[in-house]
XYZ file of C-alpha atoms in Angstrom:
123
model
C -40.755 54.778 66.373
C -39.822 54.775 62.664
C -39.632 52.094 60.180
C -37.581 51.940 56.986
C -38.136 50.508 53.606
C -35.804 50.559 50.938
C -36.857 49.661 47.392
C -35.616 50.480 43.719
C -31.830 48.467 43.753
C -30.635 46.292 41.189
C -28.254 45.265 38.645
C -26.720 48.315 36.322
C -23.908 49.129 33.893
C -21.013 51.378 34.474
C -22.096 54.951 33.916
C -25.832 53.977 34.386
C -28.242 55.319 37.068
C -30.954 53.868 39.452
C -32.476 55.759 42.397
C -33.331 54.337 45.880
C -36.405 55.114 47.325
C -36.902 54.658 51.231
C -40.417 55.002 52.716
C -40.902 55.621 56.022
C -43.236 55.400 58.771
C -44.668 57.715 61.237
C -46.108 61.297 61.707
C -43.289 62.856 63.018
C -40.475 61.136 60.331
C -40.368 65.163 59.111
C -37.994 65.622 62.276
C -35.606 62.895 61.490
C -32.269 63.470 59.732
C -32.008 60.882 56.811
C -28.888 59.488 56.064
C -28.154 56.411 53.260
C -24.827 54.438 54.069
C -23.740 51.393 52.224
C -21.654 48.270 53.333
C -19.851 46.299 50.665
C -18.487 42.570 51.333
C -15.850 42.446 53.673
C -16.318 45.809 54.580
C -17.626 48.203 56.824
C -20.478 49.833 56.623
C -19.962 53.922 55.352
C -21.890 56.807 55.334
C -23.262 57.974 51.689
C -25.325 60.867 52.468
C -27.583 62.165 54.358
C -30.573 65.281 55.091
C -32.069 67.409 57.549
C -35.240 67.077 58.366
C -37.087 69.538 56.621
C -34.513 68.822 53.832
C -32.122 72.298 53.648
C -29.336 70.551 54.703
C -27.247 68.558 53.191
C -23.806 66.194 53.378
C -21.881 64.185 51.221
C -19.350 61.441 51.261
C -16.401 62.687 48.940
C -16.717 59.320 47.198
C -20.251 60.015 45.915
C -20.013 64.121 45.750
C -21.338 65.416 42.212
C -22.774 62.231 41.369
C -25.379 61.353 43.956
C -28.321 63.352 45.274
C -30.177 62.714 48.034
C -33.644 64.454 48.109
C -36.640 64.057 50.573
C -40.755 64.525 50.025
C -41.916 64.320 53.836
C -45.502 64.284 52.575
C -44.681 61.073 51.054
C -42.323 60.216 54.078
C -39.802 59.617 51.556
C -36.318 59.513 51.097
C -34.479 59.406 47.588
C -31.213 59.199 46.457
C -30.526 59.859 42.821
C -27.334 57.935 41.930
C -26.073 58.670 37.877
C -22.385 57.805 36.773
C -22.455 54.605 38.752
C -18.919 53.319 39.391
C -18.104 49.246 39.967
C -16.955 50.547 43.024
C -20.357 51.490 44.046
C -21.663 48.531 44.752
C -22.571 47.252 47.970
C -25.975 47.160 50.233
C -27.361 50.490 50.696
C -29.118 51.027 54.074
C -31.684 54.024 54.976
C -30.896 55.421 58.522
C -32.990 58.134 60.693
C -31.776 59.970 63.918
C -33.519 62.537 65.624
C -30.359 64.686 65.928
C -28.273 66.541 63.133
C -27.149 64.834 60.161
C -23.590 62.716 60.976
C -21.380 59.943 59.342
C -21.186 57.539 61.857
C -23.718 54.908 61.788
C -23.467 53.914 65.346
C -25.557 57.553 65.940
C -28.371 56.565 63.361
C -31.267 55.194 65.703
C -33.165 53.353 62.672
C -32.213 50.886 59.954
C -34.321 49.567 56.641
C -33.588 46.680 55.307
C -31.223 47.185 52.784
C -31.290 47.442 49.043
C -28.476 45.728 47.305
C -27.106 47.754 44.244
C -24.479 45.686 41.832
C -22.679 47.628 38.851
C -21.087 45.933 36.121
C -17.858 47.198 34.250
């Protein structure tokens, strides 16, 4: 079993950054693929990025590509994604996901869900 926290959202100007932290629970969370999605209103939720396990592996939604980075610490068993060059467009709820298999965009494969961290950024 793993749980998810997500922490560090908020409320950020146009070409700002903020980085989402998301703590997780459990031993074994080293052998997880990490993935962040987000789901604006009246949308569906879609994939952001997401990381192997032991973090040498990496993917990217073209939307985000060059401007966010996601990074992991598994001592900490902790996920981050950097986010700089923030777009309006960008805002939405931004879940942390974990699946024991490799990394993939759809979130019906991700076995675990946080909470949610809502990021808003103003134009």
């Amino acid at each position: 079993q793993v749980q998810l926290v997500e922490s560090g959202g908020g409320l950020v100007q146009a070409g700002n950054s903020l980085r989402l932290s998301c703590a997780a629970s459990g031993r074994t969370f080293s052998t997880y693929t990490a993935g962040w999605f987000r789901q604006a209103p009246g949308k569906e939720r879609e994939f952001v990025a997401a990381i192997s396990g032991i973090g040498d592996s990496t993917m990217y939604a073209d939307s985000v590509k060059g401007r966010f980075t996601i990074s992991r610490g598994n001592a900490k068993n902790t996920v981050w994604l950097q986010m700089n060059s923030l777009k309006p467009e960008d805002t939405a709820v931004y879940y942390c996901a974990a699946r024991r298999r490799l990394a993939t965009i759809d979130p019906t494969e991700y076995d675990y869900w946080g909470q949610g961290t809502q990021v808003t950024v103003s134009s």
